[in-house]
GROMACS .gro file of C-alpha atoms in nm:
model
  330
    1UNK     CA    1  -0.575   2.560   9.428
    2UNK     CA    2  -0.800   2.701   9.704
    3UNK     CA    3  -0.638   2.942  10.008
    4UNK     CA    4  -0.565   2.737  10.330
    5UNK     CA    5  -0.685   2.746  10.723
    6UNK     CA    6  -0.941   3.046  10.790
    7UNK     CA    7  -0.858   3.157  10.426
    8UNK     CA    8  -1.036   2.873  10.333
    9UNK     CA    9  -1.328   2.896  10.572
   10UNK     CA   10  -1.360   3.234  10.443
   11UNK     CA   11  -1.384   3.133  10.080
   12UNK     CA   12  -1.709   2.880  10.168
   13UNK     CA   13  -1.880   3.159  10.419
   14UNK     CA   14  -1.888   3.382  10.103
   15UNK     CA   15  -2.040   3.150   9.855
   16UNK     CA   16  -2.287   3.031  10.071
   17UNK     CA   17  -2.375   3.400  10.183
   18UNK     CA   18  -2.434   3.414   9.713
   19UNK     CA   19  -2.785   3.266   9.815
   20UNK     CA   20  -3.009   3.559   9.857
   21UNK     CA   21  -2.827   3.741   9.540
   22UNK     CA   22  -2.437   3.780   9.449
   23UNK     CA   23  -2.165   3.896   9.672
   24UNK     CA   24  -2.262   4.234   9.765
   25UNK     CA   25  -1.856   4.368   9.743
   26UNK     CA   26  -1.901   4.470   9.410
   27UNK     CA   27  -2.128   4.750   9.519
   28UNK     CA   28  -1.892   4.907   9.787
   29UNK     CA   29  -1.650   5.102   9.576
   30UNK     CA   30  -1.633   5.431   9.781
   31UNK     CA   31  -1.885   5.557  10.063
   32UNK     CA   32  -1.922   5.567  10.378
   33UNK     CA   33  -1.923   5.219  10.573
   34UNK     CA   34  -2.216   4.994  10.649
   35UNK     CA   35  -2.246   5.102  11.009
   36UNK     CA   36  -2.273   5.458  10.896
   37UNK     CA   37  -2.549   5.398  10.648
   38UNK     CA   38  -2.740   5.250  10.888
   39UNK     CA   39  -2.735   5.525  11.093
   40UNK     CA   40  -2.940   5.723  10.849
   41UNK     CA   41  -3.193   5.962  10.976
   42UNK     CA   42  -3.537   5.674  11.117
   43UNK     CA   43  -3.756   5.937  10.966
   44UNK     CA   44  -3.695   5.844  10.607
   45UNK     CA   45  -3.718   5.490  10.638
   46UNK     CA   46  -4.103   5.542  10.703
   47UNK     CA   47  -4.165   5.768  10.420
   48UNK     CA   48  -4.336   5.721  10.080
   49UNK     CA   49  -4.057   5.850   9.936
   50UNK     CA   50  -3.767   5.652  10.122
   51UNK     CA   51  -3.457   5.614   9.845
   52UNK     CA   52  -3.418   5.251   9.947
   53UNK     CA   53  -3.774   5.130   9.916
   54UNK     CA   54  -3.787   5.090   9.557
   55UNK     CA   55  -3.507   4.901   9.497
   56UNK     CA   56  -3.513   4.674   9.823
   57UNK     CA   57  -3.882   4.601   9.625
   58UNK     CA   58  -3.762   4.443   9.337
   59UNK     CA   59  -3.431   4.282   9.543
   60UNK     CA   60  -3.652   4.112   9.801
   61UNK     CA   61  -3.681   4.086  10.174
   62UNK     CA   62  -3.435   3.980  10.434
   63UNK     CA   63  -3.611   3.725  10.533
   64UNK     CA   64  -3.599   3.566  10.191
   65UNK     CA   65  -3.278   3.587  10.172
   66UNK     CA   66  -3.256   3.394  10.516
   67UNK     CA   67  -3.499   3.130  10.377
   68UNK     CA   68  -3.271   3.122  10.048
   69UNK     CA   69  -2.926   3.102  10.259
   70UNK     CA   70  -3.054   2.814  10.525
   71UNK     CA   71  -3.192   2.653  10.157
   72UNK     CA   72  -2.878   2.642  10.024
   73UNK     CA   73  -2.688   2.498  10.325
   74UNK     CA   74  -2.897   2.208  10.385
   75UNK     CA   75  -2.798   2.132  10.048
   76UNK     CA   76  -2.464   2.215  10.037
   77UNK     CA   77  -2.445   1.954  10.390
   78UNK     CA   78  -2.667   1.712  10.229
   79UNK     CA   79  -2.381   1.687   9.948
   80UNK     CA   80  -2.088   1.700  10.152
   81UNK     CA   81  -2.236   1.392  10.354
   82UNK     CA   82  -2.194   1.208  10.017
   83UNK     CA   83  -1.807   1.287   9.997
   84UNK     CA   84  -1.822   1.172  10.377
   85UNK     CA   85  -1.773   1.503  10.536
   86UNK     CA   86  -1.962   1.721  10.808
   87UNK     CA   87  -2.149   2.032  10.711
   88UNK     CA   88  -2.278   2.215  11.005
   89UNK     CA   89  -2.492   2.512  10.880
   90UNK     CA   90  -2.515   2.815  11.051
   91UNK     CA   91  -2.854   2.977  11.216
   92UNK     CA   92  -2.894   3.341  11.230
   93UNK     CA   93  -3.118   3.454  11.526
   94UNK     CA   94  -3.397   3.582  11.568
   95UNK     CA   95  -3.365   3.956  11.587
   96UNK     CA   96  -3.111   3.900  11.268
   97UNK     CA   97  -3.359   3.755  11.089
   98UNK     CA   98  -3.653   3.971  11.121
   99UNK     CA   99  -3.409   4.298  11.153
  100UNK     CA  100  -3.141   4.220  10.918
  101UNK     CA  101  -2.854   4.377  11.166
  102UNK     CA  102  -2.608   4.049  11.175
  103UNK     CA  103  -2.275   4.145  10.951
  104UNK     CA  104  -2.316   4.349  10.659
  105UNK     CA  105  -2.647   4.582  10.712
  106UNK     CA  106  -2.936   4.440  10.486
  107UNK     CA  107  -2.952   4.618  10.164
  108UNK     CA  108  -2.679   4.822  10.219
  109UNK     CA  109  -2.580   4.820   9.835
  110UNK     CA  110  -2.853   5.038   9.808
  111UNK     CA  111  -2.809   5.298  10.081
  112UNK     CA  112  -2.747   5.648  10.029
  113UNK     CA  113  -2.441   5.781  10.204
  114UNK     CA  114  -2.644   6.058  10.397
  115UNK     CA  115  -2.555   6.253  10.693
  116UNK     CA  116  -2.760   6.176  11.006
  117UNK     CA  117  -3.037   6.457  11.066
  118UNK     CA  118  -3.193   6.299  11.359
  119UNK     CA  119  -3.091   6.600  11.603
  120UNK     CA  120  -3.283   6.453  11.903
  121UNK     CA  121  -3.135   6.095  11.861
  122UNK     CA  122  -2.799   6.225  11.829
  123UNK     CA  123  -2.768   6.438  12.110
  124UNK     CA  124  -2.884   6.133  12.313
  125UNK     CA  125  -2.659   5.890  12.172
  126UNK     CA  126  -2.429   5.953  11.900
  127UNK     CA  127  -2.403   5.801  11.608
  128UNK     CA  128  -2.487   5.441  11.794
  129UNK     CA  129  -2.137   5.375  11.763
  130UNK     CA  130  -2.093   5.332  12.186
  131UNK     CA  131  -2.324   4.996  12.158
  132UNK     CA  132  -2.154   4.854  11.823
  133UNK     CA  133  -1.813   4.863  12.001
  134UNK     CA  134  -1.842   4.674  12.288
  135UNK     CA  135  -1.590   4.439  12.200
  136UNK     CA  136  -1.815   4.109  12.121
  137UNK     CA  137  -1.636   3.884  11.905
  138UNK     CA  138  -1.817   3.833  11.558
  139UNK     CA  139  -1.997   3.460  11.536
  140UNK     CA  140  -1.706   3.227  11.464
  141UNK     CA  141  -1.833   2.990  11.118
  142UNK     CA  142  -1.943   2.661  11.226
  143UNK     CA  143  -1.726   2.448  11.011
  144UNK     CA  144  -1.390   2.637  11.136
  145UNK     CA  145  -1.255   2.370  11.390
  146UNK     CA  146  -1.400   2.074  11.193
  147UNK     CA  147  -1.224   2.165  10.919
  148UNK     CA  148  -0.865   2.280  11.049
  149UNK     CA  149  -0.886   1.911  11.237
  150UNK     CA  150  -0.849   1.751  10.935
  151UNK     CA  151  -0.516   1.594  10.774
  152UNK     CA  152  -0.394   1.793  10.462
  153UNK     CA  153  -0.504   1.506  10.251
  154UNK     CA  154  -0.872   1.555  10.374
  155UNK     CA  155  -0.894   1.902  10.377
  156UNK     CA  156  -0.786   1.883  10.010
  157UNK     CA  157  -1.051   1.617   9.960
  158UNK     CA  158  -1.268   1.943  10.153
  159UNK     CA  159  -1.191   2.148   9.894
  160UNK     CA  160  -1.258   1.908   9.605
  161UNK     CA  161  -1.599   1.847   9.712
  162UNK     CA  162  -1.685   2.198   9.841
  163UNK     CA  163  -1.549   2.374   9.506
  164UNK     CA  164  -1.491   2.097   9.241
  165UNK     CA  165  -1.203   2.200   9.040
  166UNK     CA  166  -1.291   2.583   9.131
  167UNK     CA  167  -1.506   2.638   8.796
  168UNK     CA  168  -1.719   2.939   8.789
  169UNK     CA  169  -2.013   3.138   8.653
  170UNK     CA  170  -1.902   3.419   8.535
  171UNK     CA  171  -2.022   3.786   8.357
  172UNK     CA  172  -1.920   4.130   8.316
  173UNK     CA  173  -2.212   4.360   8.332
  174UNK     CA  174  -2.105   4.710   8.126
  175UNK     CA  175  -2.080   5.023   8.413
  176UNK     CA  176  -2.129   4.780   8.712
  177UNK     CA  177  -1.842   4.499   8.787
  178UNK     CA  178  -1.734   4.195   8.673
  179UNK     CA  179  -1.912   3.893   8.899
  180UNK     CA  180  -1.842   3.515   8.982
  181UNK     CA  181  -2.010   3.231   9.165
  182UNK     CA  182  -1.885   2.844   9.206
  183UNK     CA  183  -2.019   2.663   8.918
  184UNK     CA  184  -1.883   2.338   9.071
  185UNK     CA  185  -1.899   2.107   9.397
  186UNK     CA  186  -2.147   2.096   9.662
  187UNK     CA  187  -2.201   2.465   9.611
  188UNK     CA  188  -2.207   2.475   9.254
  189UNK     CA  189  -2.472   2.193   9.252
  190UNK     CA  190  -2.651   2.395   9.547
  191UNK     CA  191  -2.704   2.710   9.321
  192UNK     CA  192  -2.775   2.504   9.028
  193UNK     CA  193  -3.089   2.318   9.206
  194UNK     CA  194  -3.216   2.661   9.371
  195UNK     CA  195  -3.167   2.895   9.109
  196UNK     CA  196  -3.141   2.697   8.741
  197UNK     CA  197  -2.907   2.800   8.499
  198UNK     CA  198  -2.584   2.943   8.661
  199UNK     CA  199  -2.509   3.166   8.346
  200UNK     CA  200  -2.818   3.331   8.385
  201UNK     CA  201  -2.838   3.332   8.759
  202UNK     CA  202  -2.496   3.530   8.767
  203UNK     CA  203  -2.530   3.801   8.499
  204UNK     CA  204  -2.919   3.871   8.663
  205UNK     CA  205  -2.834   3.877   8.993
  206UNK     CA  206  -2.512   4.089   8.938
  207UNK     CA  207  -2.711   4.324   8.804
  208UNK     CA  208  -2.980   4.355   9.081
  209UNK     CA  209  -2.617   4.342   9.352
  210UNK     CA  210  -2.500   4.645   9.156
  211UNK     CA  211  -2.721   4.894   9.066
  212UNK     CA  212  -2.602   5.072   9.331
  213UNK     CA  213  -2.253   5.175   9.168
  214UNK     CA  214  -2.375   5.350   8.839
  215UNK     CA  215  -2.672   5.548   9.054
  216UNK     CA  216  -2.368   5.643   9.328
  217UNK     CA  217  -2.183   5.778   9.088
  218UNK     CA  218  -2.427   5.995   8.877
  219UNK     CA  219  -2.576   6.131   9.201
  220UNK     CA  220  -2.205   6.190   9.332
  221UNK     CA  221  -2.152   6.422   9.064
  222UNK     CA  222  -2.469   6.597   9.076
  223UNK     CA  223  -2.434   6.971   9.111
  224UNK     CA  224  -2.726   6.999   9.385
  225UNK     CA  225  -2.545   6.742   9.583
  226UNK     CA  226  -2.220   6.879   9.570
  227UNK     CA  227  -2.385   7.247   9.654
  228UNK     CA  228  -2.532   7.101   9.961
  229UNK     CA  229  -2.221   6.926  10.057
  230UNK     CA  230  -2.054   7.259  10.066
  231UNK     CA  231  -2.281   7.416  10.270
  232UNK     CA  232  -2.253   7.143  10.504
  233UNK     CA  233  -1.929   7.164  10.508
  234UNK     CA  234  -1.873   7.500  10.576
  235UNK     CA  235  -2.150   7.473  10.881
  236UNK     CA  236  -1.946   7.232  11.022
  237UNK     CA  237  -1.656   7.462  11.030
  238UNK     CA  238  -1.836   7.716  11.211
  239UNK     CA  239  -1.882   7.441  11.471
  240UNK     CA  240  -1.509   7.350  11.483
  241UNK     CA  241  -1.497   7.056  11.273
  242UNK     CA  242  -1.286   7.048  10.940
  243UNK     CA  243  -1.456   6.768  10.774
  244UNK     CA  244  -1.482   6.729  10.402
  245UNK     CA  245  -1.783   6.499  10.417
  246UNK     CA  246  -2.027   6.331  10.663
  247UNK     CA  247  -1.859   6.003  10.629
  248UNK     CA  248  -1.512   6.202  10.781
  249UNK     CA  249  -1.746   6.264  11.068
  250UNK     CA  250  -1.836   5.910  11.121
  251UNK     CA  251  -1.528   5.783  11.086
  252UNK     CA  252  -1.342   6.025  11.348
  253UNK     CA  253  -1.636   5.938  11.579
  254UNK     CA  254  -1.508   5.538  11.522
  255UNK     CA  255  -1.188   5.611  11.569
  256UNK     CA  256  -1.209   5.753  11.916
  257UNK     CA  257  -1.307   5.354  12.003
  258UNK     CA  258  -1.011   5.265  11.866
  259UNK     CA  259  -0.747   5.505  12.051
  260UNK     CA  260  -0.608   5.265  12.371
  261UNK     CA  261  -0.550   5.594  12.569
  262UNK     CA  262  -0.870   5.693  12.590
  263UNK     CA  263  -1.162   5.460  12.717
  264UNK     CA  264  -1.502   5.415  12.564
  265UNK     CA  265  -1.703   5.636  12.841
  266UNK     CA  266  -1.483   5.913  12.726
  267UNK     CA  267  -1.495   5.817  12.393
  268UNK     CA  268  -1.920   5.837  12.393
  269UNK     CA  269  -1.956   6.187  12.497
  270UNK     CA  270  -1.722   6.322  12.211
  271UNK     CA  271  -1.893   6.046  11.952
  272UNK     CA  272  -2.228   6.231  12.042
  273UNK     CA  273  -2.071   6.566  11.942
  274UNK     CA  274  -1.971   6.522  11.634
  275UNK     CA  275  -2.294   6.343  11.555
  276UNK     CA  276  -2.493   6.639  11.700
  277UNK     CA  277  -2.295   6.936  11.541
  278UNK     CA  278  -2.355   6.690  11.210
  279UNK     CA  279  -2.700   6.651  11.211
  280UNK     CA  280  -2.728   7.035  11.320
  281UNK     CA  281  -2.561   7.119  10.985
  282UNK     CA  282  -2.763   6.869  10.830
  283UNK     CA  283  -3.085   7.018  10.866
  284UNK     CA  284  -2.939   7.364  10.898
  285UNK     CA  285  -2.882   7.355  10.545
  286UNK     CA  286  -3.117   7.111  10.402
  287UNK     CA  287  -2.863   6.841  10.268
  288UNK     CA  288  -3.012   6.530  10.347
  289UNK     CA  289  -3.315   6.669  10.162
  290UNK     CA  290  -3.173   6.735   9.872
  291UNK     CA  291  -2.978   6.453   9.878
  292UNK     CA  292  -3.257   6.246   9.944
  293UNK     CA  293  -3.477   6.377   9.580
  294UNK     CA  294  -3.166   6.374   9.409
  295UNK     CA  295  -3.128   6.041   9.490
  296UNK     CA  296  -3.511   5.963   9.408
  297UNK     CA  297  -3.450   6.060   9.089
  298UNK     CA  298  -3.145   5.889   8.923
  299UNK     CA  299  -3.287   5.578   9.112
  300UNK     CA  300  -3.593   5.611   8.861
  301UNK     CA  301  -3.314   5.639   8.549
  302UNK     CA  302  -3.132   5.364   8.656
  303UNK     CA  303  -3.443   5.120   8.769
  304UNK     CA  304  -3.558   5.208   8.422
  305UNK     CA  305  -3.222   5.174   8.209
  306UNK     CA  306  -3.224   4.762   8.342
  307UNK     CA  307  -3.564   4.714   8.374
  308UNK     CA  308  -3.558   4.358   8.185
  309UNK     CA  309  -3.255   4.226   8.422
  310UNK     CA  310  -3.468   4.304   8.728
  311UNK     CA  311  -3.771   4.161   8.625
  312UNK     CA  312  -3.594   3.869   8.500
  313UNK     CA  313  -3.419   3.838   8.833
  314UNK     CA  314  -3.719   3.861   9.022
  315UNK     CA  315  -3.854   3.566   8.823
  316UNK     CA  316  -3.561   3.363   8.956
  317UNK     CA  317  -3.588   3.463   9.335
  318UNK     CA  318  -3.957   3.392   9.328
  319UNK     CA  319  -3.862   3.060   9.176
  320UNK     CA  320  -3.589   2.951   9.382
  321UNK     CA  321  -3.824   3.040   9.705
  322UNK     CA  322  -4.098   2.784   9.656
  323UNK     CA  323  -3.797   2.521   9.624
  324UNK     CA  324  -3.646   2.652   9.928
  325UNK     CA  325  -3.941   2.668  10.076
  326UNK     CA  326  -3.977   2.301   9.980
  327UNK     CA  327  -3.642   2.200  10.096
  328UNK     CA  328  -3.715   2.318  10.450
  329UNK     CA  329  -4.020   2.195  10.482
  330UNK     CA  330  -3.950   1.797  10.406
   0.00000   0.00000   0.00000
């Protein structure tokens, strides 16, 4: 019924991680990747008219998502102790939870796929790609070896009380993606105590998860954007670099890490580059800014267009925090 060994594992990790909102892989169709979002210019992050702030507003902060997720698992271990099985919940630290930079980048369903501008930061170190690949293994889930110990007969036991018969919430929200949650189990029960009715939870929160897609893909087509692309483009040619788009940049810096012939000191000077020569080009010809207002703009339509989802999903959040809030504090 369920996938076996770290398959397995893999399945839980991602339901629990359902806590501060749905499983943010339905908002990654196309884009650059997390890391590269991240490295977005530091100067719009502090201005009034930052693309992410309005939407990270009505999704909520990271650390409420943290208080949600460590909610959630002393529930989910509180049940499994029923069935007569361990639960060891996971504890992200500090810097993760007050930054947001452990896995997936925090809010990245909402980040604009813009080049880096940040000339001066660039030139010094790249796209920060030198200090992400220094080969430290990603934190291994608690419950791995626990798990894999057990007999077949137990781990299927596992599974039953984990995921019930594997029923789920479901709902298909028209122009974003279809979403799911476990309705069942320790971690149906879980999201059923934090956040109410599943039914609701699911379509709400799928909604909030993926507002990103239909505001990617207007602004993708936009005529400005494209214009400014081009320019871009063609800047970087005069610098050497055939790249289509800034996320080609990016990813030819990562790949340099990946080549086994050449080491990561040699790697870091050609990283830095490519980053410089594409936040030259970026500022050169004014594409992050236009990018940015573009951006600013179909954010409003969209914001707009499912207004009564998002408050209705903020009304849930706000809810679920006082119990979690509860929880951890008995």
């Amino acid at each position: 019924m369920f996938a076996s060994g770290r398959n397995r594992l893999r399945v839980y990790t991602a339901a629990v991680s359902v806590a501060g909102g749905l499983s943010l892989t339905a908002c990654s169709q196309g884009g650059a990747p997390p890391e590269a979002a991240h490295s977005s210019p530091a100067s719009s992050s502090t201005q009034v008219t930052d693309p992410q702030a309005t939407f990270m507003a009505a999704y909520g902060s990271h650390a409420d998502r943290v208080t949600l997720s460590k909610a959630m698992q002393v529930k989910i271990a509180r049940c499994m102790a029923l069935h007569g099985f361990t639960y060891r919940t996971s504890k992200p630290g500090a810097a993760e939870e007050a930054t947001g930079t452990g896995g997936a980048v925090w809010g990245d369903q909402f980040r604009l796929d813009l080049t880096n501008d940040d000339i001066t930061k660039s030139r010094r170190e790249g796209y920060g790609l030198y200090r992400r690949t220094d080969g430290r293994a990603e934190p291994k889930d608690p419950n791995a070896t626990y798990v894999n110990s057990l007999s077949p007969s137990r781990r299927k036991a596992w599974d039953k009380a984990m995921l019930g018969d594997g029923g789920r919430a479901e709902a298909t929200i028209p122009g974003i993606t279809r979403v799911a949650i476990p309705a069942e189990g320790c971690i149906g029960d879980a999201h059923m105590e934090l956040y109410g009715d599943l039914q609701t939870y699911v379509h709400v929160s799928g909604v909030m998860n993926g507002l990103g897609i239909p505001l990617k893909g207007r602004w993708g087509k936009d005529p400005q954007v494209l214009a400014a692309a081009e320019s871009w483009r063609q800047c970087m040619h005069s610098k050497g670099f055939a790249f289509k788009a800034w996320s080609d940049a990016w990813e030819a810096s990562a790949e340099l890490y990946e080549d086994k012939n050449v080491s990561r000191q040699q790697a870091h000077p050609e990283e830095i580059r490519i980053a410089t020569a594409d936040a030259e080009c970026s500022v050169q010809t004014g594409k992050s800014r236009v990018e940015r207002a573009r951006f600013a703009t179909y954010q409003q339509e969209v914001l707009k267009e499912w207004a009564p989802q998002i408050g209705q999903y903020k009304q849930i959040r706000e809810a679920a925090l006082v119990k979690a809030r509860a929880e951890l504090s008995g």
